[in-house]
PDB file of C-alpha atoms in Angstrom:
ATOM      1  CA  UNK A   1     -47.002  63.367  33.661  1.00  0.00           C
ATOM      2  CA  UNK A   2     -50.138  61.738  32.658  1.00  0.00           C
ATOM      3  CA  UNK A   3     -51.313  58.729  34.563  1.00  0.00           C
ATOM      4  CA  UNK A   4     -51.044  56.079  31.735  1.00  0.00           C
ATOM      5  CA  UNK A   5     -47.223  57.252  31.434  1.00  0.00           C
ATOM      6  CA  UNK A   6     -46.742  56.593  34.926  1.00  0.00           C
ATOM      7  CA  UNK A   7     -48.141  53.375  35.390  1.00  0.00           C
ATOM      8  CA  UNK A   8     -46.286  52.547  31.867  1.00  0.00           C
ATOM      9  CA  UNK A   9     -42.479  53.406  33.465  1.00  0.00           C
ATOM     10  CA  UNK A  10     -43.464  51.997  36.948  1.00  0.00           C
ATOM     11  CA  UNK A  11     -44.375  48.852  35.028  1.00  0.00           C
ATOM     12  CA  UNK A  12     -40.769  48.538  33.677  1.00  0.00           C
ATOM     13  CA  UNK A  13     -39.177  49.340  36.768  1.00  0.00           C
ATOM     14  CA  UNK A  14     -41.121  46.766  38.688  1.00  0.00           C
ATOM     15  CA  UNK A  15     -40.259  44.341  35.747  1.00  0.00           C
ATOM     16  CA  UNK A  16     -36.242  45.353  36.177  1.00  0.00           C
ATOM     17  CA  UNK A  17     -36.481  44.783  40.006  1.00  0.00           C
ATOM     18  CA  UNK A  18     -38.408  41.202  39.515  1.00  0.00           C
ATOM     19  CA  UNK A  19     -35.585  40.205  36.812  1.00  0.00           C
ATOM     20  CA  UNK A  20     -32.882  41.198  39.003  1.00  0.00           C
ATOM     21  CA  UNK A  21     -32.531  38.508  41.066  1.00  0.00           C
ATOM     22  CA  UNK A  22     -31.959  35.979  38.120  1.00  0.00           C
ATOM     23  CA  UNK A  23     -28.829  37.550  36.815  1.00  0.00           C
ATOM     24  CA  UNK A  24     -25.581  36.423  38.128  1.00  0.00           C
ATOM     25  CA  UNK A  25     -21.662  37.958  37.439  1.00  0.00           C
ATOM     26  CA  UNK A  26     -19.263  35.242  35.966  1.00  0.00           C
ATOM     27  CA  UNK A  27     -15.627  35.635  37.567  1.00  0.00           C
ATOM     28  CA  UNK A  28     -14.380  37.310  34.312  1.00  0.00           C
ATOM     29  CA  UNK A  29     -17.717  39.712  34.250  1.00  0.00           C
ATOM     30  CA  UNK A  30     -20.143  37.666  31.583  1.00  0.00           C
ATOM     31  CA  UNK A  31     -23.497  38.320  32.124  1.00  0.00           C
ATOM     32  CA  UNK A  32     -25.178  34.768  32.787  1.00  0.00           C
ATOM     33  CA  UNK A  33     -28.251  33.705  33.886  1.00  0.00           C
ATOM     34  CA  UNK A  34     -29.005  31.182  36.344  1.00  0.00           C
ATOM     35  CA  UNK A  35     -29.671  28.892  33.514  1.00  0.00           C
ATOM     36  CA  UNK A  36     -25.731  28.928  32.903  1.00  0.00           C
ATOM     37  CA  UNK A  37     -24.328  29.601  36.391  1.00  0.00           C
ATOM     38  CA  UNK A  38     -20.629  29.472  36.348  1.00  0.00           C
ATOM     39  CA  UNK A  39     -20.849  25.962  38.039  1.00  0.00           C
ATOM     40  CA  UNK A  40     -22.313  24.779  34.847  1.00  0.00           C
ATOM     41  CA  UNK A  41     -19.376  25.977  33.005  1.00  0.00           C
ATOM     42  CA  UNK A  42     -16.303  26.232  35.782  1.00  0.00           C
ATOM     43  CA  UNK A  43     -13.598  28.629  35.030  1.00  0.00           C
ATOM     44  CA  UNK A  44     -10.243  27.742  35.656  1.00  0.00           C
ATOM     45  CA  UNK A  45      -8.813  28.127  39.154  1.00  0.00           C
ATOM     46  CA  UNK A  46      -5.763  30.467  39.941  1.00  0.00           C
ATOM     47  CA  UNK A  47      -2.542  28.266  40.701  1.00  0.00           C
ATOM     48  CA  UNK A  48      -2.093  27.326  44.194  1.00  0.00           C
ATOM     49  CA  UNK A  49       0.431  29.494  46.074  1.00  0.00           C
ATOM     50  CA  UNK A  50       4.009  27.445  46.774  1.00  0.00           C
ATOM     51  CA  UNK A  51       3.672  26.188  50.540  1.00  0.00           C
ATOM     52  CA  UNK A  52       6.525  27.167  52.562  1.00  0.00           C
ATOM     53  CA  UNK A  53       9.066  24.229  53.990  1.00  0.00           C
ATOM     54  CA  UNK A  54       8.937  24.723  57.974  1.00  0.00           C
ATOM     55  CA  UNK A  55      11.131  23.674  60.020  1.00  0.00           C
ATOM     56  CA  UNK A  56      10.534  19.849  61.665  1.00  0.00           C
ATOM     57  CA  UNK A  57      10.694  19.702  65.454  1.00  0.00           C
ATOM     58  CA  UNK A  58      13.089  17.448  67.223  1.00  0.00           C
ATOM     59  CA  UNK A  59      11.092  15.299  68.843  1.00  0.00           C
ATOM     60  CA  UNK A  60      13.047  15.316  71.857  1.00  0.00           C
ATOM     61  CA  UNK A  61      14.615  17.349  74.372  1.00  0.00           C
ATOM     62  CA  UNK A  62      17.885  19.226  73.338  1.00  0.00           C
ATOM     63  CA  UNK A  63      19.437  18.066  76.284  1.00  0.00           C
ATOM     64  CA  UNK A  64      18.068  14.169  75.942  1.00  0.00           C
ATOM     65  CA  UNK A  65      21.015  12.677  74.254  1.00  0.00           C
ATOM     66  CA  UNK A  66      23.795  13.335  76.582  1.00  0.00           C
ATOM     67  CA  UNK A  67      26.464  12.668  76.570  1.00  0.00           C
ATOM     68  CA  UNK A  68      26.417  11.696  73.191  1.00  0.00           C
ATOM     69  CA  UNK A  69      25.789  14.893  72.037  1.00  0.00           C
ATOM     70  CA  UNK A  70      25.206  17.972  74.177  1.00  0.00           C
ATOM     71  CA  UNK A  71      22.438  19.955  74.446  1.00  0.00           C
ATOM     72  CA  UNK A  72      24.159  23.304  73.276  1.00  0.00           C
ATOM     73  CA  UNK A  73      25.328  21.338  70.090  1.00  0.00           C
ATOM     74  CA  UNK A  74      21.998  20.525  69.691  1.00  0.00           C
ATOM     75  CA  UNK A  75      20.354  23.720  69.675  1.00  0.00           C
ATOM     76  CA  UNK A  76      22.373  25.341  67.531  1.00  0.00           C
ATOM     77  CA  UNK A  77      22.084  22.583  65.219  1.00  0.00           C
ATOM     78  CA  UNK A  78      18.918  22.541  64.827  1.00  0.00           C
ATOM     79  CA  UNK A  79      17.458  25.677  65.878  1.00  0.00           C
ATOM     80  CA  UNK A  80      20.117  27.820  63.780  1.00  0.00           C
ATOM     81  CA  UNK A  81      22.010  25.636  60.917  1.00  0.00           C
ATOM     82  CA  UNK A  82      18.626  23.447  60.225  1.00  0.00           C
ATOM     83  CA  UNK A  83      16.718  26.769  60.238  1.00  0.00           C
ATOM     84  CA  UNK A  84      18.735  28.489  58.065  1.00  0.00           C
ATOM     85  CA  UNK A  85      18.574  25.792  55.188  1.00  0.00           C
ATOM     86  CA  UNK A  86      14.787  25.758  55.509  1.00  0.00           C
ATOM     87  CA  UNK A  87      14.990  29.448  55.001  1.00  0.00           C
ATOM     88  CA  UNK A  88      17.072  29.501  52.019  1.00  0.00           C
ATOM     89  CA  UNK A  89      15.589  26.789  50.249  1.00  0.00           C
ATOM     90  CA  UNK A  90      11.623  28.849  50.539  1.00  0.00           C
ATOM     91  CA  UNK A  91      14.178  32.012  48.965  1.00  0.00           C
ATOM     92  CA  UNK A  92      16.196  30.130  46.909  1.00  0.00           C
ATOM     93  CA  UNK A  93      12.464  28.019  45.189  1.00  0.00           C
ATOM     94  CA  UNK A  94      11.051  31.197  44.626  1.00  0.00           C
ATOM     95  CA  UNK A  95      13.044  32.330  41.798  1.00  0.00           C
ATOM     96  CA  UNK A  96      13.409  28.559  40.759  1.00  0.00           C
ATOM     97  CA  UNK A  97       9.891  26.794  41.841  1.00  0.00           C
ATOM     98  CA  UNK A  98      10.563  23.169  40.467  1.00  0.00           C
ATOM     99  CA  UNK A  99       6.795  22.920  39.542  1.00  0.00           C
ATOM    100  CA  UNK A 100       7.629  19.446  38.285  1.00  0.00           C
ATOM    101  CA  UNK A 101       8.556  17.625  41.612  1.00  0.00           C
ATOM    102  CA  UNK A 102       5.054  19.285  42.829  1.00  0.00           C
ATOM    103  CA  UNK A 103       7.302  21.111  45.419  1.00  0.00           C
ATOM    104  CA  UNK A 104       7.826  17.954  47.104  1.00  0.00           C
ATOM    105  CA  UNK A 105      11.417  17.793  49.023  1.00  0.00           C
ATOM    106  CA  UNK A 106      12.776  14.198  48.258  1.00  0.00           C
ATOM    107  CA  UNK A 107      11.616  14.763  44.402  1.00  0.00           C
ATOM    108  CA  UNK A 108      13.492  17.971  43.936  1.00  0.00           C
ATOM    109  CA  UNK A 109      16.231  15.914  45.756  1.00  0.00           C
ATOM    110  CA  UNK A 110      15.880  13.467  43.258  1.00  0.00           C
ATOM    111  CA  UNK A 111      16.083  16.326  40.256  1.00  0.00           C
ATOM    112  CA  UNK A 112      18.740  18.516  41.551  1.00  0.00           C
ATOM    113  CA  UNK A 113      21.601  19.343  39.151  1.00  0.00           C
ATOM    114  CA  UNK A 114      25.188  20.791  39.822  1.00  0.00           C
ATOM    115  CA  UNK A 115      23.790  24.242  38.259  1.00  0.00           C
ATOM    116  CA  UNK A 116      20.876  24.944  40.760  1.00  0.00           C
ATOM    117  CA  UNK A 117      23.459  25.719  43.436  1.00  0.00           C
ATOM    118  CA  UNK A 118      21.026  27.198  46.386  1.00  0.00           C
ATOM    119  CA  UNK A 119      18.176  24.387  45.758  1.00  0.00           C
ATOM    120  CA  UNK A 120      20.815  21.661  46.004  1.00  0.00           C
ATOM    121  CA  UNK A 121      22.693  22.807  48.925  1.00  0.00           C
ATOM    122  CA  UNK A 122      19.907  24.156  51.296  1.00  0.00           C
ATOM    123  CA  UNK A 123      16.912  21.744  49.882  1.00  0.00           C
ATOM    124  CA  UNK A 124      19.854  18.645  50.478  1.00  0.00           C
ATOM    125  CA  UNK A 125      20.593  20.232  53.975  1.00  0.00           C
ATOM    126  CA  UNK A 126      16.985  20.197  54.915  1.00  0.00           C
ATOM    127  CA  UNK A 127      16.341  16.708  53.909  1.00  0.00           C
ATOM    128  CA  UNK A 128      19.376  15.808  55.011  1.00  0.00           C
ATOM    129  CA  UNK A 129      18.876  17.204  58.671  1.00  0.00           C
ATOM    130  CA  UNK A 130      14.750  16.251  58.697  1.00  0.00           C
ATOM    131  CA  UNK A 131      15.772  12.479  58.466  1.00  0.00           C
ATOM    132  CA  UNK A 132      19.030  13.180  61.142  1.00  0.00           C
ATOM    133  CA  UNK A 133      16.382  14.165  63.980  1.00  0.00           C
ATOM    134  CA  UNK A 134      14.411  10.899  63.230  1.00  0.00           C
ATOM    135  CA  UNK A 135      17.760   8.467  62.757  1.00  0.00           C
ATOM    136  CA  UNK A 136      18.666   9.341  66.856  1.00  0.00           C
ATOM    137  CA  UNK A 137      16.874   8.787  69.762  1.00  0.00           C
ATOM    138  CA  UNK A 138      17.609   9.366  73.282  1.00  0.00           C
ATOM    139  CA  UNK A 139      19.187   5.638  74.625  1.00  0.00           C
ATOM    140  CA  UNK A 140      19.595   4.398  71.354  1.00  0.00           C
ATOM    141  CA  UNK A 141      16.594   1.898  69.936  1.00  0.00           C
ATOM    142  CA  UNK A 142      18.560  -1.536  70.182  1.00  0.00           C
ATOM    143  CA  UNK A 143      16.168  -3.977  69.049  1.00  0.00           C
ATOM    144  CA  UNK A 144      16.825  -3.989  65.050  1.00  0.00           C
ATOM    145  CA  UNK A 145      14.234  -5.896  62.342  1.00  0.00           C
ATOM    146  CA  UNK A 146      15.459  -9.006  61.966  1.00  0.00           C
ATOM    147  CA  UNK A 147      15.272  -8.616  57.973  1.00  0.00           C
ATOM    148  CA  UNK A 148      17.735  -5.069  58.024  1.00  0.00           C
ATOM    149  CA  UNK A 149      19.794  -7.086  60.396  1.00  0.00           C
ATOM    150  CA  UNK A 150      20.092 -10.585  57.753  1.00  0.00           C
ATOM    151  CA  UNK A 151      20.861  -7.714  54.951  1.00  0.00           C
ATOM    152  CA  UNK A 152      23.365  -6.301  57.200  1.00  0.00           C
ATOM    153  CA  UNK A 153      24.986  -9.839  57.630  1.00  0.00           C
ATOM    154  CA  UNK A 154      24.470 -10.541  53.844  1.00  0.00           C
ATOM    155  CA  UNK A 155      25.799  -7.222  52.693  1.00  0.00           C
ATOM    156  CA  UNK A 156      28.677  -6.821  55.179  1.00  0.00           C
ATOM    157  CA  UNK A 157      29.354 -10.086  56.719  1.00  0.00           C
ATOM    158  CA  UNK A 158      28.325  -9.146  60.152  1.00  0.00           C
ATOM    159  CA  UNK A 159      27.097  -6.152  62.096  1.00  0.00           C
ATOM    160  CA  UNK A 160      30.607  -5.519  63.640  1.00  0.00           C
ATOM    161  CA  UNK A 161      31.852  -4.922  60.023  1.00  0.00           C
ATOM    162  CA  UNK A 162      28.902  -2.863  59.047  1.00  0.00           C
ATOM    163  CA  UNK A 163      29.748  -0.478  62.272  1.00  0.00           C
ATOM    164  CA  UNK A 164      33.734  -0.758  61.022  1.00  0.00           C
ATOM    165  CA  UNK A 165      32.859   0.210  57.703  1.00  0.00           C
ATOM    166  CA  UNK A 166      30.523   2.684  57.856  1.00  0.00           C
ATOM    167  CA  UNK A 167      32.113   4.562  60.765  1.00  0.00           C
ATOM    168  CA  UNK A 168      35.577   4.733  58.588  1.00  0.00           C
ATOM    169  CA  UNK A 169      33.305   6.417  55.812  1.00  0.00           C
ATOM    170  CA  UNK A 170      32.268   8.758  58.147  1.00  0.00           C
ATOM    171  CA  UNK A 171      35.880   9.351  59.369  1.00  0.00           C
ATOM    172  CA  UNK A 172      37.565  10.045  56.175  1.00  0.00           C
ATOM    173  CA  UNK A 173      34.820  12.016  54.638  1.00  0.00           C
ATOM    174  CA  UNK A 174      37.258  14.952  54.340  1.00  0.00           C
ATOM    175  CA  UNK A 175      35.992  18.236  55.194  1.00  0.00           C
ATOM    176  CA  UNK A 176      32.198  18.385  55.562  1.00  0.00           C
ATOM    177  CA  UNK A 177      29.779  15.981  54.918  1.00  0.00           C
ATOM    178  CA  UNK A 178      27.945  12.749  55.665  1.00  0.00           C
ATOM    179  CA  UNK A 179      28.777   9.056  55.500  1.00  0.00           C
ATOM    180  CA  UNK A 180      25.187   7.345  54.756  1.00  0.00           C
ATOM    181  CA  UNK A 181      23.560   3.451  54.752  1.00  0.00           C
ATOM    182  CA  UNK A 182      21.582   3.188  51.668  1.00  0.00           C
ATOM    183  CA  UNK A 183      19.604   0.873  49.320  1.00  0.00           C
ATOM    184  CA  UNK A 184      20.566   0.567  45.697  1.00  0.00           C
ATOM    185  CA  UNK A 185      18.110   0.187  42.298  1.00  0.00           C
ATOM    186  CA  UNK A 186      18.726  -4.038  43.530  1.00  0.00           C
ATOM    187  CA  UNK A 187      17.436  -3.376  46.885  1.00  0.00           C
ATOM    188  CA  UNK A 188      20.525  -4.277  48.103  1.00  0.00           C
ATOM    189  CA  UNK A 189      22.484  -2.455  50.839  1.00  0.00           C
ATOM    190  CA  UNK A 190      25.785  -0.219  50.456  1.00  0.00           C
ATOM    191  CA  UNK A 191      28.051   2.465  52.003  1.00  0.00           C
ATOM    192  CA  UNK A 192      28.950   5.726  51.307  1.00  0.00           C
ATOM    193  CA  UNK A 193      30.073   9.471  51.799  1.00  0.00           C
ATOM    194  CA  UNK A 194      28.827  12.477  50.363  1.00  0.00           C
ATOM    195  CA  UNK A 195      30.439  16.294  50.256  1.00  0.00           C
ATOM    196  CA  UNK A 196      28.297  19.084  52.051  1.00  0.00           C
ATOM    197  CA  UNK A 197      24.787  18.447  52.133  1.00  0.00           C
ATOM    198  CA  UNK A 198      24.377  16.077  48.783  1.00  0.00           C
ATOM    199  CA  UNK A 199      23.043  12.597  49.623  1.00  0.00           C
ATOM    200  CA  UNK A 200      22.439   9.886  47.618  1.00  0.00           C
ATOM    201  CA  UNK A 201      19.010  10.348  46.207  1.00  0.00           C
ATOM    202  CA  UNK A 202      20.817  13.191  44.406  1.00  0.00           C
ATOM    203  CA  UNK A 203      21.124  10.854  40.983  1.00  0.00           C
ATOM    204  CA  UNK A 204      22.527  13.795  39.324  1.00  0.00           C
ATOM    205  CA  UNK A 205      25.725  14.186  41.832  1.00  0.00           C
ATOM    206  CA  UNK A 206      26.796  11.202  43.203  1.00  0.00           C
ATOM    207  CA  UNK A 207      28.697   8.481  42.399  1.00  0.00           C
ATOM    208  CA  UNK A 208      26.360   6.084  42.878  1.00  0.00           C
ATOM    209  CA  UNK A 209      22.216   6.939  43.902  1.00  0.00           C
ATOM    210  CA  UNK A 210      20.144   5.090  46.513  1.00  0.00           C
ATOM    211  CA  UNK A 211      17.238   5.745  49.099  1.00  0.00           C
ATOM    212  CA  UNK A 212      19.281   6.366  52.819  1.00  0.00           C
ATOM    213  CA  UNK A 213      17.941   4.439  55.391  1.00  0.00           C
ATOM    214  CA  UNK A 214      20.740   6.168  57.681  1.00  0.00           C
ATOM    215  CA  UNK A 215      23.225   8.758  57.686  1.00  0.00           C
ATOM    216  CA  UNK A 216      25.097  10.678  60.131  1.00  0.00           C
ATOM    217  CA  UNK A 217      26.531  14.312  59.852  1.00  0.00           C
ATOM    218  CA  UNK A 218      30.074  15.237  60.056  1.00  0.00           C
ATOM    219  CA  UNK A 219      29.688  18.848  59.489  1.00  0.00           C
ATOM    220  CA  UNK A 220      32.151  19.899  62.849  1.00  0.00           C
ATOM    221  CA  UNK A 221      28.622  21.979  63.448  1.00  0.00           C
ATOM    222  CA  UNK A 222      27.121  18.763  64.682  1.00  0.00           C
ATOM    223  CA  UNK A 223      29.936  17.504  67.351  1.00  0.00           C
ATOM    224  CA  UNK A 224      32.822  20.405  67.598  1.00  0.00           C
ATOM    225  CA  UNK A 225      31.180  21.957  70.760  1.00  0.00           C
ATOM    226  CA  UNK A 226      31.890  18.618  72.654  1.00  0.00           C
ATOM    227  CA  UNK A 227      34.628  16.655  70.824  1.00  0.00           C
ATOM    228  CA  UNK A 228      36.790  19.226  69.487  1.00  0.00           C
ATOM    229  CA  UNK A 229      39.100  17.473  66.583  1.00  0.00           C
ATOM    230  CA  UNK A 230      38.052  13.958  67.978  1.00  0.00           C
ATOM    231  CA  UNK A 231      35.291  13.245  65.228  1.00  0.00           C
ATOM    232  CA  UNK A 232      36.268   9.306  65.680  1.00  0.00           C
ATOM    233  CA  UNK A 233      34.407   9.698  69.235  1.00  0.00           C
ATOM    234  CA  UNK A 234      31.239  11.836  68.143  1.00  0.00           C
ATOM    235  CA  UNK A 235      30.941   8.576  65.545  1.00  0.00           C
ATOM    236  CA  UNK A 236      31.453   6.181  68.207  1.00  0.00           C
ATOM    237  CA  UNK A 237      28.819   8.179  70.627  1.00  0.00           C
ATOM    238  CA  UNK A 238      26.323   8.092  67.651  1.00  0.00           C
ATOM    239  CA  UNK A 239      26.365   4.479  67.091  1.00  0.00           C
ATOM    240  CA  UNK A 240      24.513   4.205  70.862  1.00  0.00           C
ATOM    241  CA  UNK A 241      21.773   6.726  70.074  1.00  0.00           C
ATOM    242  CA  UNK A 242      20.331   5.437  66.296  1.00  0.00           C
ATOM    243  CA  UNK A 243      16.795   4.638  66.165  1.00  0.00           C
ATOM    244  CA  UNK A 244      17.298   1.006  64.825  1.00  0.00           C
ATOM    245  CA  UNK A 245      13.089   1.445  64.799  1.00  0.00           C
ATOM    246  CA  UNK A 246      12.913   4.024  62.117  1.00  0.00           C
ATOM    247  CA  UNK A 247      15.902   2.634  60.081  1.00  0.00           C
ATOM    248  CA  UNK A 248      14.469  -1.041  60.174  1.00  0.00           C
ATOM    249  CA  UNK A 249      11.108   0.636  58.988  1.00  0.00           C
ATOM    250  CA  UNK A 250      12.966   3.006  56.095  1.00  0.00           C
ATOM    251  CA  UNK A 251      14.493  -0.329  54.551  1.00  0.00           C
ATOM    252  CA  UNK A 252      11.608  -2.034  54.827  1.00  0.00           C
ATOM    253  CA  UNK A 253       9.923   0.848  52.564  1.00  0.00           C
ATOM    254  CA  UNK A 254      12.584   0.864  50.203  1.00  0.00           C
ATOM    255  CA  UNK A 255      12.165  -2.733  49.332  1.00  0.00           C
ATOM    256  CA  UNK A 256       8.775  -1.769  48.069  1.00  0.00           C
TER     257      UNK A 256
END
């Protein structure tokens, strides 16, 4: 090879390995330089992956509300029935991923129809239980706000009626279910019951919606260990252990 042709391809080499440097690969493999970098012109991000629902922890020791409710209740209450309605609801979302509610659990609540049968029963029973763990405390949390207590005297003409009324909700709720304490569209308080794991943000199923500030669970799951048939005294234990704190706060939230 002569010299001139030589120095003529090393010249275009060197020119190749000098350019090099300013040429970048879009995400989709255009060519750009870094005169239109892909932050310049941003292509659009894959869709986020759907989060998994986890399961909540109590809060407590399993054994910390005795003798209301026993520790052996407890763990399989939450550690096996809770668990498996968190793992049912990621299974059952995946071939029904309500991308509207944002994948947020009181909004697909909220959407729920009689037709998406897993969502509504495991996505209710995993609400439903999330809020039971924080509605009980060990000893009960006597002091109530003085404004749930006036609605409570407004709505039911005294607390000793309230307890009456919502504890023969709970009683007669026949078969499995909850009896709940909930605010209405007029912010005003009311009682009732609800089959399985529905509740009453569920404005599709029930009779009449609301935002529960309280409910208790009368699946025999939660009390049969301890009280047998008697589900009048697993009621009466669980009006000692509510977290008047957290409910007093909840209806203070839903006046909002």
């Amino acid at each position: 090879m002569k010299k001139r042709d030589f120095l003529k391809q090393a010249g275009i080499i060197s020119a190749g390995v000098v350019l090099s440097p300013m040429l970048a690969c879009s995400p989709k493999g255009k060519v750009v330089t870094t005169e239109e970098s892909p932050a310049d012109k941003p292509w659009p991000e894959a869709p986020a992956p759907l989060a998994d629902f986890v399961l909540p922890d109590l809060g407590f020791a399993t054994n910390q509300l005795e003798p209301a409710i026993d520790a052996m209740t407890m763990e399989i209450h939450h550690g096996k029935h809770h668990a498996a309605y968190v793992n049912n609801l990621n299974k059952a979302l995946g071939g029904k991923p309500f991308k509207e509610t944002g994948y947020a659990l009181e909004d697909i609540c909220s959407v729920v129809t009689a037709e998406d049968t897993a969502v509504r029963n495991n996505g209710g029973g995993h609400w439903n239980h999330s809020m039971f763990w924080k509605w009980i405390t060990p000893g009960g949390a006597k002091a109530m706000d003085g404004s749930l207590m006036k609605a409570i005297i407004s709505s039911f003409g005294s607390y000793e009626e309230f307890v009456k009324q919502f504890s023969e909700s709970a009683k007669t709720r026949f078969g499995s279910g909850w009896a709940w304490l909930s605010v209405d569209a007029d912010k005003k308080l009311f009682i009732s019951s609800t089959p399985n794991q529905d509740n009453p943000l569920m404005k599709n199923l029930v009779e009449k919606p609301g935002r529960p500030i309280l409910g208790i669970d009368v699946w025999e799951h939660a009390y049969y260990l301890n009280y047998q048939n008697k589900r009048p005294d697993y009621i009466n234990a669980f009006m000692g252990i509510i977290n008047w704190d957290v409910v007093g706060k909840m209806y203070l939230e839903a006046l909002k």
